[in-house]
mmCIF file of C-alpha atoms in Angstrom:
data_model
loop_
_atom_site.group_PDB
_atom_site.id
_atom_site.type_symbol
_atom_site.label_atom_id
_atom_site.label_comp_id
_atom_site.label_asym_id
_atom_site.label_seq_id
_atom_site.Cartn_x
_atom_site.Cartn_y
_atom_site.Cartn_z
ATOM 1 C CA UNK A 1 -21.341 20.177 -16.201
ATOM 2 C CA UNK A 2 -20.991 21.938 -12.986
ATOM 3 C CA UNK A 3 -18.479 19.663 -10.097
ATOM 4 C CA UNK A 4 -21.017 19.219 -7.974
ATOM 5 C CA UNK A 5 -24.416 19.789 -9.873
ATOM 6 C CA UNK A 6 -27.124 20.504 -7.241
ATOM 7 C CA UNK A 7 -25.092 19.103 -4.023
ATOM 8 C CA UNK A 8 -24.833 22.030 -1.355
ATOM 9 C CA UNK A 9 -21.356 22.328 0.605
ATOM 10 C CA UNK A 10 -23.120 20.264 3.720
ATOM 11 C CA UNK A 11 -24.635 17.519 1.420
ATOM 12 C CA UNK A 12 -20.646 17.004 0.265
ATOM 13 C CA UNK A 13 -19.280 17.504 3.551
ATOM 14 C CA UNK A 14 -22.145 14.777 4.489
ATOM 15 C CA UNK A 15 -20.805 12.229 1.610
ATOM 16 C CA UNK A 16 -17.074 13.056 2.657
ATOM 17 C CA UNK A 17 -17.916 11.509 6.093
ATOM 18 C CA UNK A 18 -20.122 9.242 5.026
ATOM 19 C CA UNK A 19 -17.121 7.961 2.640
ATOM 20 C CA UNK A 20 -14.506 7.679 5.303
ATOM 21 C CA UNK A 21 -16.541 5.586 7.463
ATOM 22 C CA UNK A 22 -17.223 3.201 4.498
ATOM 23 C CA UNK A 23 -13.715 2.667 3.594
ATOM 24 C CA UNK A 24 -12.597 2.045 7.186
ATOM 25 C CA UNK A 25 -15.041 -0.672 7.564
ATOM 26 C CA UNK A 26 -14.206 -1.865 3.735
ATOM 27 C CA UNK A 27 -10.838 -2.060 4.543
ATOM 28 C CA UNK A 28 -11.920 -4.344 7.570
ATOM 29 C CA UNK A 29 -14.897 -6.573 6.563
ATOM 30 C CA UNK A 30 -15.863 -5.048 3.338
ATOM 31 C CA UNK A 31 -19.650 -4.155 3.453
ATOM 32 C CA UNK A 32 -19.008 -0.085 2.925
ATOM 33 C CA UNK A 33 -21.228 0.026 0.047
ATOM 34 C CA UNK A 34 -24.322 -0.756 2.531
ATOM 35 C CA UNK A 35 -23.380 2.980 3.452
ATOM 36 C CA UNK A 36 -22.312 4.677 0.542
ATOM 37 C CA UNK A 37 -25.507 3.592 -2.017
ATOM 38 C CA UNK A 38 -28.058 4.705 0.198
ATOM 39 C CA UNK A 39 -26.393 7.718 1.309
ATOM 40 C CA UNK A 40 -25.478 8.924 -2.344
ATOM 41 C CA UNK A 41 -29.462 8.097 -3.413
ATOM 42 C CA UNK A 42 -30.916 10.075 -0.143
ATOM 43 C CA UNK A 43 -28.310 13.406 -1.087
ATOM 44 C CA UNK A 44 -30.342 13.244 -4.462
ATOM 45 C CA UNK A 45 -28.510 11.003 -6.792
ATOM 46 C CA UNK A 46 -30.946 8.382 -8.649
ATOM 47 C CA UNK A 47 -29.869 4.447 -8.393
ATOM 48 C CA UNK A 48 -27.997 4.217 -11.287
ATOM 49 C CA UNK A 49 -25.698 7.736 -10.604
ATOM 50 C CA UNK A 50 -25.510 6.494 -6.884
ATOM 51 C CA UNK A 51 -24.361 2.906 -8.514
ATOM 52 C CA UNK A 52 -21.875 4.012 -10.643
ATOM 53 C CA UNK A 53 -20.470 6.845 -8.491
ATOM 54 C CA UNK A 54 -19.970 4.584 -5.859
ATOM 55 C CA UNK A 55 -17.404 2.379 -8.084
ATOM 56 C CA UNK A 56 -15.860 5.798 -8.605
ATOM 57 C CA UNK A 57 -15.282 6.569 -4.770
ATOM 58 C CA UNK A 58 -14.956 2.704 -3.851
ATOM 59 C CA UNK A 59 -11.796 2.306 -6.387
ATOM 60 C CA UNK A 60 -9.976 5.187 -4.209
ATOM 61 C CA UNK A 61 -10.815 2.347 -0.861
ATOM 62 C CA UNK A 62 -9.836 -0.478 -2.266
ATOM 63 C CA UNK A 63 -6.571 1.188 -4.075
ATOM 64 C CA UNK A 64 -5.838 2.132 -0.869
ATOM 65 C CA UNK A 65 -5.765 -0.650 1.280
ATOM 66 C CA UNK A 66 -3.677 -2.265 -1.534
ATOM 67 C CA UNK A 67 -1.623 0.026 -1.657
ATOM 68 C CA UNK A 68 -1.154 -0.308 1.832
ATOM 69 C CA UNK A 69 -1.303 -4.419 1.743
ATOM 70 C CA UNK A 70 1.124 -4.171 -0.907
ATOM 71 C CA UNK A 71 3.847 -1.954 0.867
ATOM 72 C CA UNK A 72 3.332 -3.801 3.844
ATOM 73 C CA UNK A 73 4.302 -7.635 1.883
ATOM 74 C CA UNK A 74 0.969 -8.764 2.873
ATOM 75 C CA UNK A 75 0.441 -9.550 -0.412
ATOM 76 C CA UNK A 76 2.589 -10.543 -3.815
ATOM 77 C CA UNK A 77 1.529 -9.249 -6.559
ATOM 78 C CA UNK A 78 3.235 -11.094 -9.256
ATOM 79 C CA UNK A 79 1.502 -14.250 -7.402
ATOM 80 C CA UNK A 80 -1.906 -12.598 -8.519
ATOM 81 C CA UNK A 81 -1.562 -11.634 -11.744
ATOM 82 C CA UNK A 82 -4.451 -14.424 -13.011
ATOM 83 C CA UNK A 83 -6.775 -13.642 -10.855
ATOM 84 C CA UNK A 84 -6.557 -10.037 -11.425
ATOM 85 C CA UNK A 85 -7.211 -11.038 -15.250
ATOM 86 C CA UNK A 86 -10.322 -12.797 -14.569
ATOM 87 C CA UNK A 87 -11.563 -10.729 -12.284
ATOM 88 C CA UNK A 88 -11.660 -7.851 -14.683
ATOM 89 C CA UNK A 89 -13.135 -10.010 -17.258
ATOM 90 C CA UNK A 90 -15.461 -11.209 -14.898
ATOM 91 C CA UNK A 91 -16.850 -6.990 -13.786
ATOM 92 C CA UNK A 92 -16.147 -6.261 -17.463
ATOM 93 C CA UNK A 93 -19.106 -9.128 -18.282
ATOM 94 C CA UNK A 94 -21.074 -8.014 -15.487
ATOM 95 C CA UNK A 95 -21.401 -4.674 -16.113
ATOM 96 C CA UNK A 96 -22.184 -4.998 -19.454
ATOM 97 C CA UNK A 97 -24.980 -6.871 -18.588
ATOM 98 C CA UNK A 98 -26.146 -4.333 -16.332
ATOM 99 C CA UNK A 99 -28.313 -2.528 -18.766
ATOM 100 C CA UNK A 100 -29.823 -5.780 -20.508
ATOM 101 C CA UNK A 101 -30.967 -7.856 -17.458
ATOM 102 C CA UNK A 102 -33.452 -7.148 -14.375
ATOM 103 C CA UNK A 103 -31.632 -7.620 -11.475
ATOM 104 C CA UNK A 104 -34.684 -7.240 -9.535
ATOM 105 C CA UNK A 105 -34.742 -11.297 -8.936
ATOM 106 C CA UNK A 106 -30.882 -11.560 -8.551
ATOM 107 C CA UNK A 107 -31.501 -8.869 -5.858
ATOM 108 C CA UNK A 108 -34.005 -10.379 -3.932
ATOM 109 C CA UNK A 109 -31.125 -13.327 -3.149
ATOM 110 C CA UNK A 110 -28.474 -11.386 -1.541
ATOM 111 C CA UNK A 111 -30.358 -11.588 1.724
ATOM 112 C CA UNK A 112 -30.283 -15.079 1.896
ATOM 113 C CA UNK A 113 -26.910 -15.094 0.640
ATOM 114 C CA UNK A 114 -25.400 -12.761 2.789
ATOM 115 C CA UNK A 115 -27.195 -14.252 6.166
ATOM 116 C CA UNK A 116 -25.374 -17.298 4.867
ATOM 117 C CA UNK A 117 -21.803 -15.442 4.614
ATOM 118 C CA UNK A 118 -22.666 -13.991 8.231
ATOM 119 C CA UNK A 119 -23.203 -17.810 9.631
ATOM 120 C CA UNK A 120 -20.046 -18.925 8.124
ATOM 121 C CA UNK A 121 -17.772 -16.259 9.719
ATOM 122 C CA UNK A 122 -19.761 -16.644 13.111
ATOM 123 C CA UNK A 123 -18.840 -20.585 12.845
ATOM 124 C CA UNK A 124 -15.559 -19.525 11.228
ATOM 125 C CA UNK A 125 -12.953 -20.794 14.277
ATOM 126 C CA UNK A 126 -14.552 -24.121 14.064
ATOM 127 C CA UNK A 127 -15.048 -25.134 10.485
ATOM 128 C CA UNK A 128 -12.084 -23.399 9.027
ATOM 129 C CA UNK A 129 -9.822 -26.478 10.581
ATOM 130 C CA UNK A 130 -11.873 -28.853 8.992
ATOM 131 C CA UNK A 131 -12.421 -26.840 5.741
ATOM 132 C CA UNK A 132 -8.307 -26.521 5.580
ATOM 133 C CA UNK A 133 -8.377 -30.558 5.619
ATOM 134 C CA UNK A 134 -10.845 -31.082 2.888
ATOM 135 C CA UNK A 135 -10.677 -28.148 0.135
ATOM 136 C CA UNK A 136 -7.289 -26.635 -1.597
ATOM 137 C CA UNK A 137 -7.122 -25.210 -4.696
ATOM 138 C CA UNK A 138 -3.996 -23.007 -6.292
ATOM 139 C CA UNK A 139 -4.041 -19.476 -7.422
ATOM 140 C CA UNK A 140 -4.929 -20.097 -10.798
ATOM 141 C CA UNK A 141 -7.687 -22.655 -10.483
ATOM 142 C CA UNK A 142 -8.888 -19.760 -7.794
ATOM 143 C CA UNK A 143 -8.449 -16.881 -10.398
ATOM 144 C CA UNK A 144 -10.876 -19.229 -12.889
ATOM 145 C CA UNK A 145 -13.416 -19.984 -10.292
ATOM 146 C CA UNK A 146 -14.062 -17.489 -7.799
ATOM 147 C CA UNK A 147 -11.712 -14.661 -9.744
ATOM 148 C CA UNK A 148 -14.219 -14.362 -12.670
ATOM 149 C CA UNK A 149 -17.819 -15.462 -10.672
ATOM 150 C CA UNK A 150 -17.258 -13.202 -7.963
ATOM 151 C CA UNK A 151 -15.834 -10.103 -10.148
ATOM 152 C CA UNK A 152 -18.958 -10.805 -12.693
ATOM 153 C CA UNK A 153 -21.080 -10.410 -9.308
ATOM 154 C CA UNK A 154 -19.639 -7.154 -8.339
ATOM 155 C CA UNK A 155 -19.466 -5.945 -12.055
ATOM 156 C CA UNK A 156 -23.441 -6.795 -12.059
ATOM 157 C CA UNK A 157 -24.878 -5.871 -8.509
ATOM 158 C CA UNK A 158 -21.819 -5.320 -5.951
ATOM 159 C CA UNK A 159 -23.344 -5.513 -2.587
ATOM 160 C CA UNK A 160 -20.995 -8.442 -0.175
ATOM 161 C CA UNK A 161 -18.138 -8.433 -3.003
ATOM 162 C CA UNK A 162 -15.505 -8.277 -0.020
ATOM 163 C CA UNK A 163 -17.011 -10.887 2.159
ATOM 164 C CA UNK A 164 -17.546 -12.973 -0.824
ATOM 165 C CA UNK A 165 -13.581 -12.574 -2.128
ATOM 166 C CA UNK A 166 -12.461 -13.002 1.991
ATOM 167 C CA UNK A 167 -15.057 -16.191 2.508
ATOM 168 C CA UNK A 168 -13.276 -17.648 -0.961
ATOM 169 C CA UNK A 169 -9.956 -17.655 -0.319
ATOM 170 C CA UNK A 170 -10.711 -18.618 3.620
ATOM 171 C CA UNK A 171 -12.640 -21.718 1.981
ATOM 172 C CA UNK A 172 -10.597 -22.674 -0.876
ATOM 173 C CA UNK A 173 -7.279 -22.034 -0.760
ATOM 174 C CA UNK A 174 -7.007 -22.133 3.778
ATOM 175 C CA UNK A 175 -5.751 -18.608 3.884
ATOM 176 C CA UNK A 176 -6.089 -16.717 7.845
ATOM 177 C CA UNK A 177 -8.355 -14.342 7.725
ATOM 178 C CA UNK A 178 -5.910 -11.621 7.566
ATOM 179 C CA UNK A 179 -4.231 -12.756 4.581
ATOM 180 C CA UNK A 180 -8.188 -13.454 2.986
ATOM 181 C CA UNK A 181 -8.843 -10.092 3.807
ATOM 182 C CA UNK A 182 -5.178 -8.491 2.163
ATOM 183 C CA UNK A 183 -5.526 -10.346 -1.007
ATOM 184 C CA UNK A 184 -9.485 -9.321 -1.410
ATOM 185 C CA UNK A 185 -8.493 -6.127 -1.712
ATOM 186 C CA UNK A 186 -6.217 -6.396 -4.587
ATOM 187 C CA UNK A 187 -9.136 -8.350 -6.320
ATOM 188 C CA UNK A 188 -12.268 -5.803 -4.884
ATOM 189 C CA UNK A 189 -9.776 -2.921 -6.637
ATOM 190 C CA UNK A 190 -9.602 -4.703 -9.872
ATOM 191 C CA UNK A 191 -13.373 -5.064 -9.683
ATOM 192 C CA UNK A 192 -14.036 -1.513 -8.837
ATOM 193 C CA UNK A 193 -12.010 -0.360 -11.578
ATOM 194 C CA UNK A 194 -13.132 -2.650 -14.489
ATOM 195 C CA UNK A 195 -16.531 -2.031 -13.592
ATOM 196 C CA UNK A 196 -15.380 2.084 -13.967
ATOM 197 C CA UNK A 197 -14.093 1.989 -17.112
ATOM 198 C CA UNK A 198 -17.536 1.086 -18.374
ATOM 199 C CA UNK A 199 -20.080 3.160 -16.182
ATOM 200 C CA UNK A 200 -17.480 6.183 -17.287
ATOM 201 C CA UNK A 201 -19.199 6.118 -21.239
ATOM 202 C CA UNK A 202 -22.649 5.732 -19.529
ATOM 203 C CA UNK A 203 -22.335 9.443 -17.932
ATOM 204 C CA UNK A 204 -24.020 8.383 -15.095
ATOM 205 C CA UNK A 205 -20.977 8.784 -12.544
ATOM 206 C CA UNK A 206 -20.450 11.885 -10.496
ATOM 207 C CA UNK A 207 -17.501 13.149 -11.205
ATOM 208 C CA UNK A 208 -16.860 15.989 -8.376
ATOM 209 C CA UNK A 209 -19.203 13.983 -5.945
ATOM 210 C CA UNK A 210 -17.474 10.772 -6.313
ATOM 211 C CA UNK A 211 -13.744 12.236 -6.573
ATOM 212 C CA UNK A 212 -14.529 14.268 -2.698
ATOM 213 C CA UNK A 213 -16.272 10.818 -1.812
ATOM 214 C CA UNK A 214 -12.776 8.783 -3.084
ATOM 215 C CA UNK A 215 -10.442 10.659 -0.901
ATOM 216 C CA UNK A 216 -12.771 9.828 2.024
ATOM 217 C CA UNK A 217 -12.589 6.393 1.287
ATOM 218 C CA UNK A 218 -8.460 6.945 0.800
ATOM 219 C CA UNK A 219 -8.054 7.818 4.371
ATOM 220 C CA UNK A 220 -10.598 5.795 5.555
ATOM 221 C CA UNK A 221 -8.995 2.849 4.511
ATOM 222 C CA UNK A 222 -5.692 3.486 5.200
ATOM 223 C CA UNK A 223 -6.412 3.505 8.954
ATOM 224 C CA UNK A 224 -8.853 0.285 8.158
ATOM 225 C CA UNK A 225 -6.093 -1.636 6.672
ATOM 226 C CA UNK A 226 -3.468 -0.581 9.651
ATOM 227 C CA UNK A 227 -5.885 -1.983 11.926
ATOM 228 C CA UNK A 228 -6.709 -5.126 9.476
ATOM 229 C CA UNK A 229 -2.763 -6.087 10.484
ATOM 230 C CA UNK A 230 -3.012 -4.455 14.143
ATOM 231 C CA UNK A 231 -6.105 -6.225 15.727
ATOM 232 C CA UNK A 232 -7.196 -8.521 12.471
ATOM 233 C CA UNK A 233 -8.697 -11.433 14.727
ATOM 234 C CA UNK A 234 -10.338 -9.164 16.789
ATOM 235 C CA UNK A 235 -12.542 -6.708 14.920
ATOM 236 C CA UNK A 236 -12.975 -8.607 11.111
ATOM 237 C CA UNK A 237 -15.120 -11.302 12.263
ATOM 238 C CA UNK A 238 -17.411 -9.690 14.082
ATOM 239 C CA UNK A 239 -18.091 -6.487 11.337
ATOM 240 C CA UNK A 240 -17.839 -8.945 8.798
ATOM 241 C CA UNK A 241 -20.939 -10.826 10.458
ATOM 242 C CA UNK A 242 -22.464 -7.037 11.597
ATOM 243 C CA UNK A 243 -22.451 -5.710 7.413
ATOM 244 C CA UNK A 244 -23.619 -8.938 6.424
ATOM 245 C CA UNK A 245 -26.870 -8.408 8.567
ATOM 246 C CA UNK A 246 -27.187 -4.979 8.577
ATOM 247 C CA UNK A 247 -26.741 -5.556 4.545
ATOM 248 C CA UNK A 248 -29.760 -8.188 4.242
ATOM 249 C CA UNK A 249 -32.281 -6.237 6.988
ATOM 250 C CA UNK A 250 -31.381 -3.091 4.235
ATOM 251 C CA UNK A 251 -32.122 -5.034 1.113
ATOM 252 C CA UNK A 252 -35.093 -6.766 2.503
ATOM 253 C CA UNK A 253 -36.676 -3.638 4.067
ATOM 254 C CA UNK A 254 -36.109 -1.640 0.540
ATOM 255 C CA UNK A 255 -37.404 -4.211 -1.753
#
């Protein structure tokens, strides 16, 4: 198999780019898929290549700004070890069911439920107060409910993982959005790679492609996850609420 099959030098150069943008706004808001897919299926890979090469290049993101979350003590991880557990089982079970149900249906919500995430996080400021007072959970009650549901999502269609995971932990367990966004990563990673492992015996992931694509997203997110800490009020609302919306208008135009 040849690195980069029929993909001229411009068409990677093209994906490069296209990578480092996602994982800067990944880093940020999560969303960088809504780039990525669509740009992998237009240079000539069909939906399921463009699927599971995208978990390929995606893992390099979200490994990234953990790495960098990590280093920084933004996040523990000996405090996470359950919820990394479930969420792997949780993308294991997903994408294992990939090839035996039709997402079409399950597809045709993500609209609605992403407009939803974008309302929440426009509303944020005000209900997060009152959320705080009513809803708290621990870690491992967290790992078991939104752990495993959430990493079954991603493991079965993907798109809003990160504002999903950053909406959770705002919600449940009254982290800033800062620390939401930090720990996400650790749990979008796990996600990304569980989800791998499997599309790797399907021979359906790029390997040169999404390897070129993956040190995009590396640098990408590195200077995403800097600013995360840097101006974290400021910019993760807003292109959390942008990706959302941009997101939904893509799914609802394609379908």
């Amino acid at each position: 198999m040849e690195l980069f099959s029929d993909f001229s030098i411009w068409v990677v150069l093209g994906l490069f780019a296209a990578a480092f943008l996602a994982g800067l706004i990944d880093a940020l808001a999560g969303g960088g898929g809504l780039i990525t897919v669509p740009v992998l299926i237009a240079a000539g890979a069909s939906p399921v290549e463009a699927l599971a090469t995208n978990k390929l290049q995606g893992c390099a993101g979200t490994l990234s700004a953990s790495y960098h979350f990590v280093r920084t003590k933004q996040v523990s991880l000996s405090s996470m070890r359950i919820p990394i557990l479930m969420t792997a089982l949780g993308s294991f079970s997903g994408t294992l069911l990939v090839s035996y149900i039709d997402s079409g249906i399950l597809i045709k919500m993500i609209p609605a439920i992403l407009i939803g995430v974008a309302i929440f996080f426009y509303l944020l400021p005000t209900l997060q107060p009152l959320v705080a007072k009513l809803v708290r959970i621990n870690m491992t009650q967290f790992a078991f409910l939104a752990g495993f549901s959430i990493g079954f999502y991603d493991g079965l269609i993907g798109p809003g993982t990160g504002a999903f995971f950053s909406t959770a932990f705002i919600c449940l367990m009254g982290f800033s959005i800062i620390s939401a966004t930090a720990h996400t990563k650790i749990l979008n990673a796990t996600s990304n790679i569980a989800s791998l492992i499997l599309f790797s015996f399907t021979g359906n992931v790029l390997w040169g492609i999404g390897i070129v694509m993956g040190i995009g997203q590396w640098f990408g997110a590195q200077i995403g996850s800097r600013l995360v800490i840097s101006r974290g009020q400021q910019l993760i609302r807003p292109l959390v609420i942008v990706m959302c919306i941009a997101l939904s208008i893509k799914l609802l135009t394609s379908s």
